[in-house]
Amino acid sequence: MPELPEVEVVRRGLEQWVVGRTIAGVSVYNPRSVRRHTAGGADFGDRLRGLTVTAVRRRGKYLWLPLDTGDAVLAHLGMSGQLLVQPPDRPDEKHLRVRIVFTGPGGAGGADRELRFVDQRTFGHLMVVPGGAELPAPIAHIAPDPFESAFDPDAFAAALRRRRTGLKRALLDQSLISGVGNIYADEALWLSRQHWARATETLTAAETAGVLDSVRTVMSAALREGGTSFDSLYVNVNGESGYFDRSLRVYGRRDEPCVRCGTPIRRDVFMNRSSFSCPTCQPVPEGARL
DNA sequence: CCGCGTACCTGATAGC
DNA sequence: TGCTATCAGGTACGCG
């Protein structure tokens, strides 16, 4: 379940392995994985052949590879996507969707590698965005993430006051703040002692600042640990699992004692997904949007 | 424009 | 044993 820290781990790995490499060929094994590339899988490959990757960028949970033409390959891992850098003779993964092969030997240590997009549930996707090197048009509506200098805390606070919705729903809205998913939303809410249904327009400036601070804190911690995973779905760029679940304070800990006060953690269903919280540290506020 | 519900997808697991 | 139901959840889209 890649959120910002996991995607950043992938970005760093790709930066090491694919920057400077020239694309020799592309194979698309499942058209659904390039469904947002409306011209289709053949066109996806045709547009990439011969181009050189110049960088690896990220905003929130989106990644993109700027190319020497000014175009870019845009990627989203969805629920279960992985971008693996593998030796070409490594057997194909069961859910291999797209393979990108580079010209000649190269990469770190001179070892040859190819880039594989592996995605069990196919919620992720790749697409070529003409002129997308700086900021791909399809993600222009995504807000900066809280680690970007472009992120504006005052604008975020103002947006929360304008909204008539619950705090967790707002944290998951990528047009307000990007990179936060279900897991780190719960962790940040617990750390800042806020309930997920808190009406956003009632938040004080100090409370909003506290929530933002908690978002950065839990994501920084996850990044230091190399990302979160509960199973083999999330694997970093070299195929190594990034386990971090033991550091989670509330997520997935239903009925376990809150590490702050001992009260059993509660699980609520919200937006058709699980929300974990401490009933004592995060009481249901007045005017809650349940 | 805004808030909110739902479709999309596969595999693991639980229950009968 | 084998079937069905449920759960996992990020994003786009459509409805009111």
mmCIF file of N, CA and C in Angstrom, chain A residues 88-221:
data_model
loop_
_atom_site.group_PDB
_atom_site.id
_atom_site.type_symbol
_atom_site.label_atom_id
_atom_site.label_comp_id
_atom_site.label_asym_id
_atom_site.label_seq_id
_atom_site.Cartn_x
_atom_site.Cartn_y
_atom_site.Cartn_z
ATOM 1 N N PRO A 88 18.047 -9.037 -16.389
ATOM 2 C CA PRO A 88 17.181 -9.546 -17.458
ATOM 3 C C PRO A 88 16.944 -11.052 -17.383
ATOM 4 N N ASP A 89 17.865 -11.795 -16.783
ATOM 5 C CA ASP A 89 17.686 -13.254 -16.752
ATOM 6 C C ASP A 89 16.870 -13.717 -15.552
ATOM 7 N N ARG A 90 16.440 -12.807 -14.715
ATOM 8 C CA ARG A 90 15.562 -13.151 -13.597
ATOM 9 C C ARG A 90 14.194 -13.554 -14.140
ATOM 10 N N PRO A 91 13.647 -14.702 -13.697
ATOM 11 C CA PRO A 91 12.333 -15.132 -14.224
ATOM 12 C C PRO A 91 11.272 -14.058 -14.020
ATOM 13 N N ASP A 92 10.333 -13.988 -14.969
ATOM 14 C CA ASP A 92 9.279 -12.976 -14.891
ATOM 15 C C ASP A 92 8.423 -13.186 -13.651
ATOM 16 N N GLU A 93 8.020 -12.094 -13.028
ATOM 17 C CA GLU A 93 7.100 -12.145 -11.907
ATOM 18 C C GLU A 93 5.717 -12.530 -12.417
ATOM 19 N N LYS A 94 4.920 -13.122 -11.538
ATOM 20 C CA LYS A 94 3.589 -13.576 -11.931
ATOM 21 C C LYS A 94 2.740 -12.431 -12.486
ATOM 22 N N HIS A 95 2.871 -11.248 -11.893
ATOM 23 C CA HIS A 95 2.009 -10.136 -12.290
ATOM 24 C C HIS A 95 2.780 -9.057 -13.052
ATOM 25 N N LEU A 96 3.795 -9.503 -13.817
ATOM 26 C CA LEU A 96 4.544 -8.565 -14.656
ATOM 27 C C LEU A 96 3.616 -7.960 -15.704
ATOM 28 N N ARG A 97 3.492 -6.637 -15.725
ATOM 29 C CA ARG A 97 2.570 -5.949 -16.656
ATOM 30 C C ARG A 97 3.288 -5.220 -17.769
ATOM 31 N N VAL A 98 4.438 -4.592 -17.439
ATOM 32 C CA VAL A 98 5.187 -3.823 -18.439
ATOM 33 C C VAL A 98 6.684 -4.041 -18.189
ATOM 34 N N ARG A 99 7.434 -4.244 -19.285
ATOM 35 C CA ARG A 99 8.882 -4.380 -19.178
ATOM 36 C C ARG A 99 9.534 -3.288 -20.019
ATOM 37 N N ILE A 100 10.515 -2.611 -19.440
ATOM 38 C CA ILE A 100 11.268 -1.593 -20.168
ATOM 39 C C ILE A 100 12.741 -2.013 -20.174
ATOM 40 N N VAL A 101 13.267 -2.224 -21.390
ATOM 41 C CA VAL A 101 14.639 -2.690 -21.558
ATOM 42 C C VAL A 101 15.509 -1.519 -22.026
ATOM 43 N N PHE A 102 16.718 -1.437 -21.492
ATOM 44 C CA PHE A 102 17.622 -0.332 -21.845
ATOM 45 C C PHE A 102 18.708 -0.809 -22.803
ATOM 46 N N THR A 103 19.331 0.155 -23.475
ATOM 47 C CA THR A 103 20.414 -0.190 -24.395
ATOM 48 C C THR A 103 21.692 -0.464 -23.614
ATOM 49 N N GLY A 104 22.461 -1.427 -24.098
ATOM 50 C CA GLY A 104 23.796 -1.695 -23.568
ATOM 51 C C GLY A 104 23.816 -2.023 -22.093
ATOM 52 N N PRO A 105 24.966 -2.421 -21.589
ATOM 53 C CA PRO A 105 25.125 -2.648 -20.156
ATOM 54 C C PRO A 105 25.291 -1.312 -19.450
ATOM 55 N N GLY A 106 25.109 -1.261 -18.154
ATOM 56 C CA GLY A 106 25.282 -0.001 -17.430
ATOM 57 C C GLY A 106 24.637 -0.047 -16.071
ATOM 58 N N GLY A 107 24.375 1.101 -15.535
ATOM 59 C CA GLY A 107 23.775 1.176 -14.214
ATOM 60 C C GLY A 107 24.832 1.055 -13.134
ATOM 61 N N ALA A 108 24.396 1.138 -11.883
ATOM 62 C CA ALA A 108 25.329 1.088 -10.759
ATOM 63 C C ALA A 108 26.123 -0.218 -10.788
ATOM 64 N N GLY A 109 27.417 -0.110 -10.664
ATOM 65 C CA GLY A 109 28.267 -1.286 -10.660
ATOM 66 C C GLY A 109 28.422 -1.923 -12.034
ATOM 67 N N GLY A 110 27.833 -1.287 -13.049
ATOM 68 C CA GLY A 110 27.960 -1.812 -14.403
ATOM 69 C C GLY A 110 27.087 -3.013 -14.680
ATOM 70 N N ALA A 111 26.321 -3.463 -13.683
ATOM 71 C CA ALA A 111 25.469 -4.633 -13.893
ATOM 72 C C ALA A 111 24.281 -4.274 -14.776
ATOM 73 N N ASP A 112 23.894 -5.166 -15.652
ATOM 74 C CA ASP A 112 22.771 -4.896 -16.525
ATOM 75 C C ASP A 112 21.463 -5.104 -15.774
ATOM 76 N N ARG A 113 20.514 -4.235 -16.047
ATOM 77 C CA ARG A 113 19.220 -4.292 -15.373
ATOM 78 C C ARG A 113 18.126 -3.873 -16.343
ATOM 79 N N GLU A 114 16.919 -4.373 -16.097
ATOM 80 C CA GLU A 114 15.759 -3.863 -16.824
ATOM 81 C C GLU A 114 14.724 -3.407 -15.801
ATOM 82 N N LEU A 115 13.797 -2.561 -16.260
ATOM 83 C CA LEU A 115 12.777 -2.012 -15.373
ATOM 84 C C LEU A 115 11.475 -2.774 -15.589
ATOM 85 N N ARG A 116 10.895 -3.296 -14.503
ATOM 86 C CA ARG A 116 9.656 -4.071 -14.606
ATOM 87 C C ARG A 116 8.565 -3.438 -13.753
ATOM 88 N N PHE A 117 7.399 -3.264 -14.370
ATOM 89 C CA PHE A 117 6.228 -2.808 -13.630
ATOM 90 C C PHE A 117 5.399 -4.043 -13.305
ATOM 91 N N VAL A 118 5.352 -4.383 -12.028
ATOM 92 C CA VAL A 118 4.646 -5.566 -11.541
ATOM 93 C C VAL A 118 3.475 -5.071 -10.704
ATOM 94 N N ASP A 119 2.276 -5.572 -10.954
ATOM 95 C CA ASP A 119 1.099 -5.019 -10.267
ATOM 96 C C ASP A 119 -0.024 -6.047 -10.209
ATOM 97 N N GLN A 120 -0.192 -6.648 -9.040
ATOM 98 C CA GLN A 120 -1.196 -7.697 -8.894
ATOM 99 C C GLN A 120 -2.608 -7.184 -9.194
ATOM 100 N N ARG A 121 -3.019 -6.114 -8.547
ATOM 101 C CA ARG A 121 -4.420 -5.689 -8.643
ATOM 102 C C ARG A 121 -4.699 -4.701 -9.767
ATOM 103 N N THR A 122 -3.683 -4.285 -10.452
ATOM 104 C CA THR A 122 -3.794 -3.388 -11.624
ATOM 105 C C THR A 122 -4.557 -2.088 -11.336
ATOM 106 N N PHE A 123 -4.388 -1.570 -10.125
ATOM 107 C CA PHE A 123 -4.907 -0.232 -9.850
ATOM 108 C C PHE A 123 -3.886 0.815 -10.289
ATOM 109 N N GLY A 124 -2.650 0.389 -10.430
ATOM 110 C CA GLY A 124 -1.593 1.303 -10.858
ATOM 111 C C GLY A 124 -1.601 1.471 -12.365
ATOM 112 N N HIS A 125 -0.811 2.397 -12.857
ATOM 113 C CA HIS A 125 -0.746 2.600 -14.305
ATOM 114 C C HIS A 125 0.493 3.381 -14.698
ATOM 115 N N LEU A 126 0.849 3.246 -15.990
ATOM 116 C CA LEU A 126 1.935 4.026 -16.591
ATOM 117 C C LEU A 126 1.370 4.752 -17.796
ATOM 118 N N MET A 127 1.920 5.912 -18.125
ATOM 119 C CA MET A 127 1.539 6.604 -19.357
ATOM 120 C C MET A 127 2.669 7.526 -19.790
ATOM 121 N N VAL A 128 2.712 7.813 -21.087
ATOM 122 C CA VAL A 128 3.667 8.794 -21.595
ATOM 123 C C VAL A 128 2.946 10.131 -21.686
ATOM 124 N N VAL A 129 3.552 11.170 -21.117
ATOM 125 C CA VAL A 129 2.956 12.505 -21.158
ATOM 126 C C VAL A 129 3.867 13.428 -21.968
ATOM 127 N N PRO A 130 3.438 13.795 -23.181
ATOM 128 C CA PRO A 130 4.243 14.721 -23.991
ATOM 129 C C PRO A 130 4.452 16.032 -23.237
ATOM 130 N N GLY A 131 5.677 16.509 -23.197
ATOM 131 C CA GLY A 131 5.978 17.759 -22.512
ATOM 132 C C GLY A 131 5.818 17.694 -21.001
ATOM 133 N N GLY A 132 5.792 16.487 -20.455
ATOM 134 C CA GLY A 132 5.488 16.340 -19.029
ATOM 135 C C GLY A 132 6.681 16.323 -18.100
ATOM 136 N N ALA A 133 7.860 16.654 -18.601
ATOM 137 C CA ALA A 133 9.072 16.518 -17.780
ATOM 138 C C ALA A 133 9.018 17.334 -16.495
ATOM 139 N N GLU A 134 8.506 18.558 -16.596
ATOM 140 C CA GLU A 134 8.497 19.437 -15.415
ATOM 141 C C GLU A 134 7.391 19.034 -14.437
ATOM 142 N N LEU A 135 6.137 19.034 -14.947
ATOM 143 C CA LEU A 135 4.995 18.584 -14.139
ATOM 144 C C LEU A 135 3.939 18.056 -15.103
ATOM 145 N N PRO A 136 3.763 16.742 -15.155
ATOM 146 C CA PRO A 136 2.828 16.150 -16.128
ATOM 147 C C PRO A 136 1.410 16.714 -15.962
ATOM 148 N N ALA A 137 0.790 17.083 -17.075
ATOM 149 C CA ALA A 137 -0.542 17.688 -17.037
ATOM 150 C C ALA A 137 -1.576 16.839 -16.285
ATOM 151 N N PRO A 138 -1.546 15.504 -16.427
ATOM 152 C CA PRO A 138 -2.582 14.724 -15.733
ATOM 153 C C PRO A 138 -2.545 14.842 -14.206
ATOM 154 N N ILE A 139 -1.451 15.349 -13.642
ATOM 155 C CA ILE A 139 -1.402 15.489 -12.180
ATOM 156 C C ILE A 139 -1.318 16.949 -11.751
ATOM 157 N N ALA A 140 -1.726 17.836 -12.652
ATOM 158 C CA ALA A 140 -1.692 19.259 -12.308
ATOM 159 C C ALA A 140 -2.665 19.580 -11.174
ATOM 160 N N HIS A 141 -3.698 18.738 -11.022
ATOM 161 C CA HIS A 141 -4.694 19.000 -9.977
ATOM 162 C C HIS A 141 -4.285 18.445 -8.622
ATOM 163 N N ILE A 142 -3.161 17.704 -8.585
ATOM 164 C CA ILE A 142 -2.679 17.149 -7.323
ATOM 165 C C ILE A 142 -1.924 18.226 -6.554
ATOM 166 N N ALA A 143 -2.274 18.400 -5.289
ATOM 167 C CA ALA A 143 -1.602 19.417 -4.475
ATOM 168 C C ALA A 143 -0.162 18.992 -4.195
ATOM 169 N N PRO A 144 0.719 19.945 -3.934
ATOM 170 C CA PRO A 144 2.063 19.581 -3.477
ATOM 171 C C PRO A 144 1.965 18.729 -2.212
ATOM 172 N N ASP A 145 2.976 17.900 -1.996
ATOM 173 C CA ASP A 145 2.983 17.113 -0.762
ATOM 174 C C ASP A 145 3.688 17.922 0.330
ATOM 175 N N PRO A 146 3.508 17.527 1.597
ATOM 176 C CA PRO A 146 3.981 18.368 2.713
ATOM 177 C C PRO A 146 5.499 18.476 2.831
ATOM 178 N N PHE A 147 6.245 17.758 1.988
ATOM 179 C CA PHE A 147 7.703 17.893 2.013
ATOM 180 C C PHE A 147 8.217 18.795 0.896
ATOM 181 N N GLU A 148 7.328 19.213 -0.009
ATOM 182 C CA GLU A 148 7.750 20.097 -1.093
ATOM 183 C C GLU A 148 7.787 21.537 -0.605
ATOM 184 N N SER A 149 8.728 22.317 -1.158
ATOM 185 C CA SER A 149 8.763 23.742 -0.811
ATOM 186 C C SER A 149 7.528 24.451 -1.348
ATOM 187 N N ALA A 150 6.908 23.854 -2.399
ATOM 188 C CA ALA A 150 5.706 24.464 -2.982
ATOM 189 C C ALA A 150 4.479 24.282 -2.086
ATOM 190 N N PHE A 151 4.601 23.415 -1.082
ATOM 191 C CA PHE A 151 3.454 23.207 -0.198
ATOM 192 C C PHE A 151 3.219 24.459 0.636
ATOM 193 N N ASP A 152 1.952 24.920 0.671
ATOM 194 C CA ASP A 152 1.606 26.160 1.377
ATOM 195 C C ASP A 152 0.688 25.846 2.566
ATOM 196 N N PRO A 153 1.254 25.835 3.775
ATOM 197 C CA PRO A 153 0.461 25.470 4.970
ATOM 198 C C PRO A 153 -0.731 26.403 5.193
ATOM 199 N N ASP A 154 -0.558 27.683 4.848
ATOM 200 C CA ASP A 154 -1.662 28.627 5.042
ATOM 201 C C ASP A 154 -2.800 28.339 4.069
ATOM 202 N N ALA A 155 -2.436 27.993 2.842
ATOM 203 C CA ALA A 155 -3.463 27.659 1.859
ATOM 204 C C ALA A 155 -4.186 26.374 2.279
ATOM 205 N N PHE A 156 -3.433 25.431 2.833
ATOM 206 C CA PHE A 156 -4.044 24.185 3.306
ATOM 207 C C PHE A 156 -5.031 24.479 4.442
ATOM 208 N N ALA A 157 -4.622 25.309 5.396
ATOM 209 C CA ALA A 157 -5.492 25.667 6.520
ATOM 210 C C ALA A 157 -6.748 26.386 6.025
ATOM 211 N N ALA A 158 -6.570 27.260 5.055
ATOM 212 C CA ALA A 158 -7.711 28.002 4.511
ATOM 213 C C ALA A 158 -8.673 27.052 3.803
ATOM 214 N N ALA A 159 -8.108 26.078 3.085
ATOM 215 C CA ALA A 159 -8.949 25.099 2.375
ATOM 216 C C ALA A 159 -9.743 24.270 3.375
ATOM 217 N N LEU A 160 -9.121 23.910 4.501
ATOM 218 C CA LEU A 160 -9.827 23.134 5.524
ATOM 219 C C LEU A 160 -10.999 23.931 6.098
ATOM 220 N N ARG A 161 -10.805 25.216 6.290
ATOM 221 C CA ARG A 161 -11.879 26.050 6.848
ATOM 222 C C ARG A 161 -13.037 26.201 5.867
ATOM 223 N N ARG A 162 -12.720 26.198 4.571
ATOM 224 C CA ARG A 162 -13.780 26.326 3.554
ATOM 225 C C ARG A 162 -14.586 25.043 3.415
ATOM 226 N N ARG A 163 -13.924 23.911 3.666
ATOM 227 C CA ARG A 163 -14.585 22.625 3.461
ATOM 228 C C ARG A 163 -15.624 22.342 4.545
ATOM 229 N N ARG A 164 -16.621 21.567 4.169
ATOM 230 C CA ARG A 164 -17.605 21.085 5.148
ATOM 231 C C ARG A 164 -17.518 19.570 5.150
ATOM 232 N N THR A 165 -16.405 19.081 5.670
ATOM 233 C CA THR A 165 -16.197 17.639 5.645
ATOM 234 C C THR A 165 -15.388 17.217 6.860
ATOM 235 N N GLY A 166 -15.097 15.919 6.955
ATOM 236 C CA GLY A 166 -14.339 15.401 8.080
ATOM 237 C C GLY A 166 -12.837 15.459 7.836
ATOM 238 N N LEU A 167 -12.072 15.496 8.930
ATOM 239 C CA LEU A 167 -10.620 15.707 8.829
ATOM 240 C C LEU A 167 -9.911 14.616 8.035
ATOM 241 N N LYS A 168 -10.264 13.346 8.283
ATOM 242 C CA LYS A 168 -9.543 12.292 7.568
ATOM 243 C C LYS A 168 -9.865 12.315 6.075
ATOM 244 N N ARG A 169 -11.119 12.592 5.751
ATOM 245 C CA ARG A 169 -11.484 12.689 4.339
ATOM 246 C C ARG A 169 -10.663 13.780 3.657
ATOM 247 N N ALA A 170 -10.443 14.873 4.375
ATOM 248 C CA ALA A 170 -9.656 15.976 3.818
ATOM 249 C C ALA A 170 -8.187 15.572 3.649
ATOM 250 N N LEU A 171 -7.656 14.818 4.621
ATOM 251 C CA LEU A 171 -6.254 14.394 4.526
ATOM 252 C C LEU A 171 -6.040 13.453 3.341
ATOM 253 N N LEU A 172 -7.094 12.698 3.000
ATOM 254 C CA LEU A 172 -6.980 11.746 1.892
ATOM 255 C C LEU A 172 -7.275 12.392 0.548
ATOM 256 N N ASP A 173 -7.740 13.650 0.565
ATOM 257 C CA ASP A 173 -8.061 14.360 -0.672
ATOM 258 C C ASP A 173 -6.768 14.919 -1.277
ATOM 259 N N GLN A 174 -6.313 14.286 -2.355
ATOM 260 C CA GLN A 174 -5.012 14.630 -2.932
ATOM 261 C C GLN A 174 -4.984 16.020 -3.565
ATOM 262 N N SER A 175 -6.150 16.653 -3.701
ATOM 263 C CA SER A 175 -6.158 18.011 -4.241
ATOM 264 C C SER A 175 -5.929 19.047 -3.134
ATOM 265 N N LEU A 176 -5.960 18.607 -1.876
ATOM 266 C CA LEU A 176 -5.678 19.507 -0.749
ATOM 267 C C LEU A 176 -4.252 19.320 -0.238
ATOM 268 N N ILE A 177 -3.870 18.061 -0.093
ATOM 269 C CA ILE A 177 -2.513 17.693 0.340
ATOM 270 C C ILE A 177 -2.268 16.312 -0.259
ATOM 271 N N SER A 178 -1.102 16.105 -0.855
ATOM 272 C CA SER A 178 -0.886 14.821 -1.516
ATOM 273 C C SER A 178 0.067 13.933 -0.737
ATOM 274 N N GLY A 179 0.001 12.649 -1.020
ATOM 275 C CA GLY A 179 0.920 11.683 -0.429
ATOM 276 C C GLY A 179 0.378 10.936 0.767
ATOM 277 N N VAL A 180 -0.734 11.431 1.353
ATOM 278 C CA VAL A 180 -1.289 10.795 2.555
ATOM 279 C C VAL A 180 -2.304 9.733 2.145
ATOM 280 N N GLY A 181 -2.138 8.530 2.641
ATOM 281 C CA GLY A 181 -3.084 7.444 2.398
ATOM 282 C C GLY A 181 -3.723 7.005 3.705
ATOM 283 N N ASN A 182 -4.448 5.901 3.652
ATOM 284 C CA ASN A 182 -5.225 5.456 4.803
ATOM 285 C C ASN A 182 -4.369 5.191 6.045
ATOM 286 N N ILE A 183 -3.194 4.620 5.842
ATOM 287 C CA ILE A 183 -2.353 4.231 6.979
ATOM 288 C C ILE A 183 -1.780 5.450 7.696
ATOM 289 N N TYR A 184 -1.100 6.318 6.950
ATOM 290 C CA TYR A 184 -0.469 7.466 7.600
ATOM 291 C C TYR A 184 -1.491 8.504 8.042
ATOM 292 N N ALA A 185 -2.670 8.512 7.426
ATOM 293 C CA ALA A 185 -3.730 9.396 7.925
ATOM 294 C C ALA A 185 -4.093 8.975 9.347
ATOM 295 N N ASP A 186 -4.314 7.679 9.564
ATOM 296 C CA ASP A 186 -4.642 7.211 10.911
ATOM 297 C C ASP A 186 -3.503 7.483 11.898
ATOM 298 N N GLU A 187 -2.283 7.248 11.465
ATOM 299 C CA GLU A 187 -1.136 7.474 12.343
ATOM 300 C C GLU A 187 -1.001 8.951 12.722
ATOM 301 N N ALA A 188 -1.180 9.829 11.733
ATOM 302 C CA ALA A 188 -1.037 11.264 12.002
ATOM 303 C C ALA A 188 -2.170 11.767 12.895
ATOM 304 N N LEU A 189 -3.378 11.241 12.683
ATOM 305 C CA LEU A 189 -4.512 11.662 13.522
ATOM 306 C C LEU A 189 -4.289 11.223 14.968
ATOM 307 N N TRP A 190 -3.800 10.014 15.145
ATOM 308 C CA TRP A 190 -3.528 9.532 16.507
ATOM 309 C C TRP A 190 -2.463 10.404 17.179
ATOM 310 N N LEU A 191 -1.402 10.690 16.444
ATOM 311 C CA LEU A 191 -0.300 11.479 17.015
ATOM 312 C C LEU A 191 -0.761 12.877 17.401
ATOM 313 N N SER A 192 -1.648 13.450 16.620
ATOM 314 C CA SER A 192 -2.119 14.813 16.921
ATOM 315 C C SER A 192 -3.403 14.801 17.762
ATOM 316 N N ARG A 193 -3.800 13.623 18.205
ATOM 317 C CA ARG A 193 -4.971 13.448 19.090
ATOM 318 C C ARG A 193 -6.260 13.984 18.476
ATOM 319 N N GLN A 194 -6.389 13.798 17.182
ATOM 320 C CA GLN A 194 -7.605 14.243 16.507
ATOM 321 C C GLN A 194 -8.434 13.048 16.058
ATOM 322 N N HIS A 195 -9.744 13.194 16.140
ATOM 323 C CA HIS A 195 -10.648 12.157 15.640
ATOM 324 C C HIS A 195 -10.826 12.319 14.136
ATOM 325 N N TRP A 196 -10.996 11.187 13.434
ATOM 326 C CA TRP A 196 -11.087 11.248 11.967
ATOM 327 C C TRP A 196 -12.294 12.025 11.456
ATOM 328 N N ALA A 197 -13.337 12.135 12.296
ATOM 329 C CA ALA A 197 -14.562 12.808 11.839
ATOM 330 C C ALA A 197 -14.621 14.279 12.247
ATOM 331 N N ARG A 198 -13.547 14.811 12.789
ATOM 332 C CA ARG A 198 -13.531 16.220 13.204
ATOM 333 C C ARG A 198 -13.933 17.121 12.030
ATOM 334 N N ALA A 199 -14.902 18.006 12.273
ATOM 335 C CA ALA A 199 -15.346 18.925 11.224
ATOM 336 C C ALA A 199 -14.212 19.890 10.881
ATOM 337 N N THR A 200 -13.798 19.907 9.633
ATOM 338 C CA THR A 200 -12.584 20.657 9.261
ATOM 339 C C THR A 200 -12.698 22.155 9.525
ATOM 340 N N GLU A 201 -13.915 22.708 9.369
ATOM 341 C CA GLU A 201 -14.042 24.167 9.506
ATOM 342 C C GLU A 201 -13.918 24.635 10.951
ATOM 343 N N THR A 202 -13.901 23.689 11.904
ATOM 344 C CA THR A 202 -13.768 24.074 13.315
ATOM 345 C C THR A 202 -12.320 24.005 13.806
ATOM 346 N N LEU A 203 -11.395 23.593 12.958
ATOM 347 C CA LEU A 203 -9.999 23.467 13.386
ATOM 348 C C LEU A 203 -9.370 24.843 13.589
ATOM 349 N N THR A 204 -8.684 25.013 14.693
ATOM 350 C CA THR A 204 -7.942 26.259 14.919
ATOM 351 C C THR A 204 -6.642 26.198 14.123
ATOM 352 N N ALA A 205 -6.010 27.343 13.979
ATOM 353 C CA ALA A 205 -4.731 27.391 13.260
ATOM 354 C C ALA A 205 -3.705 26.478 13.937
ATOM 355 N N ALA A 206 -3.722 26.470 15.260
ATOM 356 C CA ALA A 206 -2.754 25.649 15.996
ATOM 357 C C ALA A 206 -3.024 24.162 15.778
ATOM 358 N N GLU A 207 -4.317 23.799 15.740
ATOM 359 C CA GLU A 207 -4.646 22.393 15.526
ATOM 360 C C GLU A 207 -4.246 21.934 14.119
ATOM 361 N N THR A 208 -4.510 22.766 13.137
ATOM 362 C CA THR A 208 -4.116 22.420 11.770
ATOM 363 C C THR A 208 -2.596 22.270 11.678
ATOM 364 N N ALA A 209 -1.887 23.181 12.323
ATOM 365 C CA ALA A 209 -0.423 23.089 12.327
ATOM 366 C C ALA A 209 0.027 21.803 12.998
ATOM 367 N N GLY A 210 -0.685 21.412 14.065
ATOM 368 C CA GLY A 210 -0.347 20.176 14.763
ATOM 369 C C GLY A 210 -0.574 18.946 13.901
ATOM 370 N N VAL A 211 -1.665 18.942 13.156
ATOM 371 C CA VAL A 211 -1.940 17.817 12.262
ATOM 372 C C VAL A 211 -0.862 17.722 11.183
ATOM 373 N N LEU A 212 -0.518 18.868 10.590
ATOM 374 C CA LEU A 212 0.520 18.881 9.555
ATOM 375 C C LEU A 212 1.853 18.396 10.104
ATOM 376 N N ASP A 213 2.166 18.834 11.308
ATOM 377 C CA ASP A 213 3.411 18.426 11.944
ATOM 378 C C ASP A 213 3.416 16.902 12.139
ATOM 379 N N SER A 214 2.257 16.359 12.535
ATOM 380 C CA SER A 214 2.166 14.912 12.741
ATOM 381 C C SER A 214 2.278 14.146 11.423
ATOM 382 N N VAL A 215 1.681 14.684 10.374
ATOM 383 C CA VAL A 215 1.800 14.050 9.063
ATOM 384 C C VAL A 215 3.271 13.941 8.670
ATOM 385 N N ARG A 216 3.987 15.047 8.842
ATOM 386 C CA ARG A 216 5.416 15.030 8.476
ATOM 387 C C ARG A 216 6.196 14.074 9.380
ATOM 388 N N THR A 217 5.845 14.048 10.657
ATOM 389 C CA THR A 217 6.563 13.191 11.606
ATOM 390 C C THR A 217 6.405 11.712 11.265
ATOM 391 N N VAL A 218 5.155 11.266 11.029
ATOM 392 C CA VAL A 218 4.956 9.828 10.783
ATOM 393 C C VAL A 218 5.551 9.427 9.436
ATOM 394 N N MET A 219 5.485 10.333 8.460
ATOM 395 C CA MET A 219 6.047 9.991 7.155
ATOM 396 C C MET A 219 7.566 10.006 7.168
ATOM 397 N N SER A 220 8.155 10.923 7.910
ATOM 398 C CA SER A 220 9.616 10.945 8.029
ATOM 399 C C SER A 220 10.112 9.669 8.689
ATOM 400 N N ALA A 221 9.387 9.244 9.732
ATOM 401 C CA ALA A 221 9.785 8.015 10.433
ATOM 402 C C ALA A 221 9.696 6.816 9.493
#
